[in-house]
mmCIF file of C-alpha atoms and ligand atoms in Angstrom:
data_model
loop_
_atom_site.group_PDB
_atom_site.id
_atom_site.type_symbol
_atom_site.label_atom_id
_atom_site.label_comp_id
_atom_site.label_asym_id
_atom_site.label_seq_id
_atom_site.Cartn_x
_atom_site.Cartn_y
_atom_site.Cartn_z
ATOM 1 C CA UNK K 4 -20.481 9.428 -7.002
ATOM 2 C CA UNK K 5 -16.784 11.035 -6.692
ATOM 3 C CA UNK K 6 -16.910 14.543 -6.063
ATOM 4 C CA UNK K 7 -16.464 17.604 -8.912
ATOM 5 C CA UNK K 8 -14.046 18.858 -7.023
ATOM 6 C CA UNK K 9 -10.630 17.973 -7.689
ATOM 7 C CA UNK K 10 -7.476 17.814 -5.956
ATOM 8 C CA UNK K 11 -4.196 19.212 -7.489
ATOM 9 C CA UNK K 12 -2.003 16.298 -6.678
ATOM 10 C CA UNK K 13 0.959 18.777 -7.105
ATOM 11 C CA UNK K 14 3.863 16.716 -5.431
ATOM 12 C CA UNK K 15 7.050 14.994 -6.503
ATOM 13 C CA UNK K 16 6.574 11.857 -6.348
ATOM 14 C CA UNK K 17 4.615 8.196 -6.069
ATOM 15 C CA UNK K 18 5.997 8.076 -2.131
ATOM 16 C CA UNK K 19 4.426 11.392 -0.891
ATOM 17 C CA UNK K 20 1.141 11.170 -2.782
ATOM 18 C CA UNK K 21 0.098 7.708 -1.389
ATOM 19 C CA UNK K 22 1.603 9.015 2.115
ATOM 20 C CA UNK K 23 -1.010 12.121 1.521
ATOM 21 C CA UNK K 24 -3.869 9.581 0.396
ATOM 22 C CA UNK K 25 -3.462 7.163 3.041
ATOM 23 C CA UNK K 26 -5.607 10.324 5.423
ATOM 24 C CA UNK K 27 -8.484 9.896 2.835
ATOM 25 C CA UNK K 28 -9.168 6.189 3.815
ATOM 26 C CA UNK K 29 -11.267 4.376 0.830
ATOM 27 C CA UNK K 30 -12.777 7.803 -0.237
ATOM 28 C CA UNK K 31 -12.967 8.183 -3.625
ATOM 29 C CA UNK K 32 -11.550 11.433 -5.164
ATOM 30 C CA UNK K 33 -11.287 13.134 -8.197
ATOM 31 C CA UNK K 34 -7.583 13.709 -8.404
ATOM 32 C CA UNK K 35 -5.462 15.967 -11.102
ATOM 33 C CA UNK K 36 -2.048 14.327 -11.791
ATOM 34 C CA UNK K 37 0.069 17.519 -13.168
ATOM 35 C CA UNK K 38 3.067 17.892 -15.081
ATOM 36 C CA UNK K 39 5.563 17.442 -11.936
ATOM 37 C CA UNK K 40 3.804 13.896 -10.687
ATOM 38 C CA UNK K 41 3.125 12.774 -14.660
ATOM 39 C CA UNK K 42 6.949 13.394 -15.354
ATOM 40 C CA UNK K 43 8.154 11.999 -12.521
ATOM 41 C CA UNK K 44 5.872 8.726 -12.119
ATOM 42 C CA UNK K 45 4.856 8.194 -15.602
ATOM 43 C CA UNK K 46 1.671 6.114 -16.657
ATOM 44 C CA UNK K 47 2.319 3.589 -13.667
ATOM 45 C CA UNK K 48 0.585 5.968 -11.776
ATOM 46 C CA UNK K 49 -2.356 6.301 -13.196
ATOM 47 C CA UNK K 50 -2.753 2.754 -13.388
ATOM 48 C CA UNK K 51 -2.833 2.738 -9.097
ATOM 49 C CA UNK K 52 -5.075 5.828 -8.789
ATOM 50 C CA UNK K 53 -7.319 4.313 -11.154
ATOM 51 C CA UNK K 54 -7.034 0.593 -9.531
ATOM 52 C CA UNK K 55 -8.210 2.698 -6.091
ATOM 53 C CA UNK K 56 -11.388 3.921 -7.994
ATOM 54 C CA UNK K 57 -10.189 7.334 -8.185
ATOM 55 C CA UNK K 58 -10.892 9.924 -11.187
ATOM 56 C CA UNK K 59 -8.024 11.441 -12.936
ATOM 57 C CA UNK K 60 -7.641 15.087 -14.694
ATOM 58 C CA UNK K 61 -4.429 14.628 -16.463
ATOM 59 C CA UNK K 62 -3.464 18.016 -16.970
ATOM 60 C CA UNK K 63 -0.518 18.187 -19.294
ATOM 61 C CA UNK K 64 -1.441 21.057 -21.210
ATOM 62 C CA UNK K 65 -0.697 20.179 -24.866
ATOM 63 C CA UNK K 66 0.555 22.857 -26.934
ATOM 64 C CA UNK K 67 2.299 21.945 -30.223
ATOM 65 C CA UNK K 68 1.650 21.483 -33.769
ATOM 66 C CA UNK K 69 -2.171 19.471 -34.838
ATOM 67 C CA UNK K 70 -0.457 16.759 -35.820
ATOM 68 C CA UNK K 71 1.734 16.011 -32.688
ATOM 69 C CA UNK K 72 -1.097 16.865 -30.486
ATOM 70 C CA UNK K 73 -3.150 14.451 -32.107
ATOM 71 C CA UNK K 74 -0.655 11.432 -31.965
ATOM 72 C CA UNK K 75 -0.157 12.019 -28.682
ATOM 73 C CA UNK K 76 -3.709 12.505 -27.508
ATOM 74 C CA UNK K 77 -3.805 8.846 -29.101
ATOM 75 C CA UNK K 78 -1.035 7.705 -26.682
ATOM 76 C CA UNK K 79 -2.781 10.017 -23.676
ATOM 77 C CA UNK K 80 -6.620 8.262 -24.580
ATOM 78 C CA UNK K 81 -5.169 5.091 -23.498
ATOM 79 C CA UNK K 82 -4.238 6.037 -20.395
ATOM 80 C CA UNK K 83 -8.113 5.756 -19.572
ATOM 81 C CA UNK K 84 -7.905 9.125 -17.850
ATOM 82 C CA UNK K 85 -11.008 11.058 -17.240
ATOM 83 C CA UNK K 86 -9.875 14.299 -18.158
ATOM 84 C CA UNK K 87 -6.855 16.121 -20.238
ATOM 85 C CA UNK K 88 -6.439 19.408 -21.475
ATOM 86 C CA UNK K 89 -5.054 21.635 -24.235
ATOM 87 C CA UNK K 90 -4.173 25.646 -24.382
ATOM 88 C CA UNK K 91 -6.438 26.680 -26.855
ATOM 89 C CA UNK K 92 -3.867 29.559 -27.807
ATOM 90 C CA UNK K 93 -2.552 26.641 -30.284
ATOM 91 C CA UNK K 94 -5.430 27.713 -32.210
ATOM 92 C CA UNK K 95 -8.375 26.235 -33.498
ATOM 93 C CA UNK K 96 -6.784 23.334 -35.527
ATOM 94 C CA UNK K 97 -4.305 21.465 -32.689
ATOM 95 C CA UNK K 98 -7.656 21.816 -30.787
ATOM 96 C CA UNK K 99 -9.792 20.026 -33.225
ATOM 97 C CA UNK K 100 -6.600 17.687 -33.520
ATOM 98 C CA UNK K 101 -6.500 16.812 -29.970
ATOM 99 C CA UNK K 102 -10.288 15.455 -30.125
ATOM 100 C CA UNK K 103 -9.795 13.472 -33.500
ATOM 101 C CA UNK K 104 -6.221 11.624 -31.358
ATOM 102 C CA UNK K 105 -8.566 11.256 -28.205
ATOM 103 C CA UNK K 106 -11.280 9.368 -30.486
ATOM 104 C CA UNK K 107 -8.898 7.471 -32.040
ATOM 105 C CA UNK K 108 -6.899 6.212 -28.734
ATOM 106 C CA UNK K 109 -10.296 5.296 -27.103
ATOM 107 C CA UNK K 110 -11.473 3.247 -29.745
ATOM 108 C CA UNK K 111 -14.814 2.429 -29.036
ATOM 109 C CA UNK K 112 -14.378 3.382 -24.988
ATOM 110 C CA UNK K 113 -15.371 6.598 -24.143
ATOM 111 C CA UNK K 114 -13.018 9.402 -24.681
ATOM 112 C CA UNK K 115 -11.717 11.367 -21.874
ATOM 113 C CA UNK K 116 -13.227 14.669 -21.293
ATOM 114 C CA UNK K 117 -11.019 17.746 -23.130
ATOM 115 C CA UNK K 118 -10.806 21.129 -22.387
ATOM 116 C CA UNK K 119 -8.732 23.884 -22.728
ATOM 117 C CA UNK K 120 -6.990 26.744 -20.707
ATOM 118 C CA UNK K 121 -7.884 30.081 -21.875
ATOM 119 C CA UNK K 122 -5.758 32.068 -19.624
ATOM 120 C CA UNK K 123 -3.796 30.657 -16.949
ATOM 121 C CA UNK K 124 -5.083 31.713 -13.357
ATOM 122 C CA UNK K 125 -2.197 33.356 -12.698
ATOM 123 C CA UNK K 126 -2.377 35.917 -15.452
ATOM 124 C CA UNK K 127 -3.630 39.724 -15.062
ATOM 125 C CA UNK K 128 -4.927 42.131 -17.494
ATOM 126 C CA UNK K 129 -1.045 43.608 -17.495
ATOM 127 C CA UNK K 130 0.907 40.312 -17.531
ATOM 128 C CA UNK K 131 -1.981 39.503 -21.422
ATOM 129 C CA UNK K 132 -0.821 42.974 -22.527
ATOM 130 C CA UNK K 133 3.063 43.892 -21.787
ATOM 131 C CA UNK K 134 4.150 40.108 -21.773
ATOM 132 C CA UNK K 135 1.606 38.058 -23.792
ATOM 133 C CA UNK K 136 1.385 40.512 -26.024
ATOM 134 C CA UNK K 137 -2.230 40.527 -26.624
ATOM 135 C CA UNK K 138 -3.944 43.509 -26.783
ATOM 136 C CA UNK K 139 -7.566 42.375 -25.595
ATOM 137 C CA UNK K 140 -9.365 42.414 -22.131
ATOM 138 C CA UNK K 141 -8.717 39.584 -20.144
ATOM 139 C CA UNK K 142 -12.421 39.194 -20.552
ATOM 140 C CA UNK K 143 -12.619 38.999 -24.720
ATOM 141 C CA UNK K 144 -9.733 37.273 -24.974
ATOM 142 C CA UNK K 145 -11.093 34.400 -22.848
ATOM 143 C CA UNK K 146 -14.159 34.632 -24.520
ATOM 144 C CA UNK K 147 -12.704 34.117 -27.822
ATOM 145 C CA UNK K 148 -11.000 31.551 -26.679
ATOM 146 C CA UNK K 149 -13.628 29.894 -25.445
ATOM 147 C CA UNK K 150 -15.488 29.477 -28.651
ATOM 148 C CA UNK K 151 -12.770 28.769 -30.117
ATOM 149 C CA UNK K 152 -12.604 25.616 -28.428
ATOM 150 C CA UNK K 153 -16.246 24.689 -28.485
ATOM 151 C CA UNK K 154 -16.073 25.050 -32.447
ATOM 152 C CA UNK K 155 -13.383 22.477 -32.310
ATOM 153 C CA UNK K 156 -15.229 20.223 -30.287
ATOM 154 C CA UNK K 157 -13.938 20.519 -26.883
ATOM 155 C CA UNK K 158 -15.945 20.026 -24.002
ATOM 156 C CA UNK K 159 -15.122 22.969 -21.851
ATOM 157 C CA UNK K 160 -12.602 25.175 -20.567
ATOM 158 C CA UNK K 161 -10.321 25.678 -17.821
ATOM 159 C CA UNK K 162 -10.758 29.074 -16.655
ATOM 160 C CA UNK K 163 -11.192 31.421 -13.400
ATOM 161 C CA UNK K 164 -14.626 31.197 -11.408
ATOM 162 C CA UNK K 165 -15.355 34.855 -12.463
ATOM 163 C CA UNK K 166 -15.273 33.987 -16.228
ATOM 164 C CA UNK K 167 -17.804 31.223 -15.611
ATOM 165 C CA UNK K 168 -20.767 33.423 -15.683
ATOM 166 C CA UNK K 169 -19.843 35.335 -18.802
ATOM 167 C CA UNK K 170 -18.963 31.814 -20.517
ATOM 168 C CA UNK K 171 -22.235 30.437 -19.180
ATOM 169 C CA UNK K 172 -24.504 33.185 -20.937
ATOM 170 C CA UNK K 173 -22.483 32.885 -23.933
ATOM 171 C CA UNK K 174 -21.911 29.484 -24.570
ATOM 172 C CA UNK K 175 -24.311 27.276 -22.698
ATOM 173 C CA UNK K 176 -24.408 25.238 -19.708
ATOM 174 C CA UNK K 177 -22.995 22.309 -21.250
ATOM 175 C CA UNK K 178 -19.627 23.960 -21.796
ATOM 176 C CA UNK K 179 -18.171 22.962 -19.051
ATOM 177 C CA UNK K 180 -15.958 24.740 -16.723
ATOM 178 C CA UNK K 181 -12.982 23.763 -14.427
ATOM 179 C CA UNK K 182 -11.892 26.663 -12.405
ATOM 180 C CA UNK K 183 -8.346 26.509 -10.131
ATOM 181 C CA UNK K 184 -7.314 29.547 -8.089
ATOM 182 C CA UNK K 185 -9.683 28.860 -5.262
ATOM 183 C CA UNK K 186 -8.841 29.745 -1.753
ATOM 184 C CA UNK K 187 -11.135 28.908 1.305
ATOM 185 C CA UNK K 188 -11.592 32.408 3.596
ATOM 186 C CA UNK K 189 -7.916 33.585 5.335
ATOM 187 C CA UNK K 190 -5.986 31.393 3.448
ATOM 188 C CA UNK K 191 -2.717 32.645 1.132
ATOM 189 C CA UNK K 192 -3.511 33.473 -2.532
ATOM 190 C CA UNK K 193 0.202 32.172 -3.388
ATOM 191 C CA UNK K 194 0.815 32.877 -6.997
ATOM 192 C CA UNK K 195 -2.713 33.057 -8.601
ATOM 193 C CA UNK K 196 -4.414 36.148 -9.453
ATOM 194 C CA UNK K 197 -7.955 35.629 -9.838
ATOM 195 C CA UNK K 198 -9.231 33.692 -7.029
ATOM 196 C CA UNK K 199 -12.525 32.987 -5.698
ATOM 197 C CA UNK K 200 -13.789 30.839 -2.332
ATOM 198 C CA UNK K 201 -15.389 27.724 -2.914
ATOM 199 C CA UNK K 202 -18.728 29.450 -2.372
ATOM 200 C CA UNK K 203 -18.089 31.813 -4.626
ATOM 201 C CA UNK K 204 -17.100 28.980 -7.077
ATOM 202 C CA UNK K 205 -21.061 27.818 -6.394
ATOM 203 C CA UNK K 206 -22.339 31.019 -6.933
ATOM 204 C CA UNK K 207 -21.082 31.592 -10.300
ATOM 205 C CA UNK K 208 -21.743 28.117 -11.465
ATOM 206 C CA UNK K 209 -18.128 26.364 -11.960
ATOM 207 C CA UNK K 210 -18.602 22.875 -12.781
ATOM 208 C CA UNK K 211 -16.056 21.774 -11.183
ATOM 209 C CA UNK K 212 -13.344 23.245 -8.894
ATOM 210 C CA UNK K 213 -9.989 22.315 -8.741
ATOM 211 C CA UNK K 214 -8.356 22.695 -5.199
ATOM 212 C CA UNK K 215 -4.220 22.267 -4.700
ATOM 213 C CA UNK K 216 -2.426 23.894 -1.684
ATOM 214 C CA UNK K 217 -5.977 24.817 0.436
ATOM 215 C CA UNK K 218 -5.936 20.871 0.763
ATOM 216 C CA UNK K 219 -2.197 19.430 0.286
ATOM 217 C CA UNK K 220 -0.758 22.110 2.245
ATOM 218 C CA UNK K 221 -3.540 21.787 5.286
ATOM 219 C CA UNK K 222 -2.616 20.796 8.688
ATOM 220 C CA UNK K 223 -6.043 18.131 8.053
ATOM 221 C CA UNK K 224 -6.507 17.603 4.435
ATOM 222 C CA UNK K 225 -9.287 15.147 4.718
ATOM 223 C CA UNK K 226 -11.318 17.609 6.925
ATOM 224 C CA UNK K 227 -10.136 20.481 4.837
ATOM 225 C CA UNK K 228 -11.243 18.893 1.417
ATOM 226 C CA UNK K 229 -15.157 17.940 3.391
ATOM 227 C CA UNK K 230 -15.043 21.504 4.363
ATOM 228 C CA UNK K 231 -14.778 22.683 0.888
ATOM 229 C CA UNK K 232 -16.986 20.407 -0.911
ATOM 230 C CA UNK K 233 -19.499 21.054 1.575
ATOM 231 C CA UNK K 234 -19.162 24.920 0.970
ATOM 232 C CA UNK K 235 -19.146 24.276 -2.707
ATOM 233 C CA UNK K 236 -22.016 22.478 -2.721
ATOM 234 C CA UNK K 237 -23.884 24.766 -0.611
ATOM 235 C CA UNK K 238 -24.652 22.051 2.164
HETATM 236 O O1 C5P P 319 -2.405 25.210 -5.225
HETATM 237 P P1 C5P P 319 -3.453 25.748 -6.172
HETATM 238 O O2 C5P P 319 -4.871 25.545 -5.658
HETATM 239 O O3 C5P P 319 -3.155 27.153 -6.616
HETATM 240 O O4 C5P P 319 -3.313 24.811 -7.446
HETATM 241 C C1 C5P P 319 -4.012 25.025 -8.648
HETATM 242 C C2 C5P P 319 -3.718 23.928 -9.616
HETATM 243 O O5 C5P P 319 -4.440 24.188 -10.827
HETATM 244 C C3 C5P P 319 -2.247 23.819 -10.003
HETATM 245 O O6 C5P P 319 -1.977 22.433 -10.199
HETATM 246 C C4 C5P P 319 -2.145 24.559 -11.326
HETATM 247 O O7 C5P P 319 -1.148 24.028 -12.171
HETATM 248 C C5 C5P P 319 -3.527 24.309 -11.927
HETATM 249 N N1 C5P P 319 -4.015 25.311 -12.897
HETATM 250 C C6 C5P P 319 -4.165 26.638 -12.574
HETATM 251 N N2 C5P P 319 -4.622 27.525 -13.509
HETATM 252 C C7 C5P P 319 -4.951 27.110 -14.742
HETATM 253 C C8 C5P P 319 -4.806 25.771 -15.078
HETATM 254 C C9 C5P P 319 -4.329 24.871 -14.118
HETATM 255 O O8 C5P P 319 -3.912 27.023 -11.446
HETATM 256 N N3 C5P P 319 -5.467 27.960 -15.618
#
């Protein structure tokens, strides 16, 4: 079974991401194919991941009116990605949009997994307040949005680690939850805020992690990714 922890394929191009597979042998990942890759390579290369066996998170973030987001969630469901996601500050009905284009462009496949970003990793308490302009804790407001999204019909949320416990008690174990900013022990926090180790991750109950520079950046990204599934899953 691939691994719930992902790998932010955050590079340029086609060239350098088979270059950075080729140290993975025949191992088969869950890989997230980001706005830089998806804009660069287009659907051609999601065809090859998918041809290798590999598990894609498309994350484009979708954030426009309900009726472009659902057109193009038609366009995005058959892609025959695993996973795509939304920011749920587009409110309630681009959210239930997105779902209705995803069933639509599966047809009678199953649709990829949806979920939304509450609050981007990278945000703090002051960055919500003086430049978001939202006046809540970092903690209601991704609460809110949250339910927001499960109301609509998402499956889950893309969140920090140390919302997942919160979200858990709230909205069930089923909501799922992807959590980024994770940093193995030592290692630089770059530009996220709230970060936790892959332990921690385990610990609070993430679903699944998602994992960029710790891995692409390592000196041995195949031993680097084992170590951190291995701490994740508590082995
Ligand atoms: O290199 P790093 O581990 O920080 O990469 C995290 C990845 O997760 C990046 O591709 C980033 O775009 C993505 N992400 C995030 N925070 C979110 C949603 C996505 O960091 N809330």
């Amino acid at each position: 079974m691939v691994s719930k922890c992902i790998i932010a394929l955050d590079f340029p191009n086609q060239i350098i991401v088979n270059e950075f597979l080729k140290g993975f042998e025949s191992k088969k990942l869950y890989l997230k194919v980001g706005m830089e890759l998806y804009y660069s390579e287009g659907p051609s290369l999601l065809y090859s991941l998918k041809e290798k066996g590999h598990n894609i998170f498309l994350d484009l973030k979708l954030h426009d009116i309900p009726n472009t987001v659902k057109s193009a969630m038609k366009q995005i469901a058959s892609l025959e990605v695993d996973m795509v996601n939304v920011h749920a500050s587009g409110g309630k009905r681009m959210m239930y949009a997105a779902v209705e284009g995803l069933e639509i462009g599966a047809r009678s496949k199953q649709r990829p997994l949806c979920v939304a970003v509450t609050q981007l990793t990278s945000t703090s308490q002051e960055t919500l307040k003086n430049d978001i302009l939202i006046d809540y804790s970092l903690e209601d407001a991704i609460l809110k949005y949250a339910s927001f999204a499960k109301e609509s019909g998402l499956d889950g949320v893309v969140c920090s680690a140390l919302e997942v416990p919160f979200l858990n008690k709230q909205l069930g174990l089923d909501f799922i939850t992807v959590t980024p900013g994770i940093r193995t022990a030592n290692s630089d926090v770059n530009d996220q805020v709230r970060v936790v180790s892959p332990g921690e991750a385990k610990v609070l109950g993430s679903t699944y992690i998602v994992v960029g520079r710790n891995i692409t950046h390592a000196k041995y990204p195949l031993l680097t990714y084992e170590n951190i599934v291995k701490e994740w899953q508590g082995i």
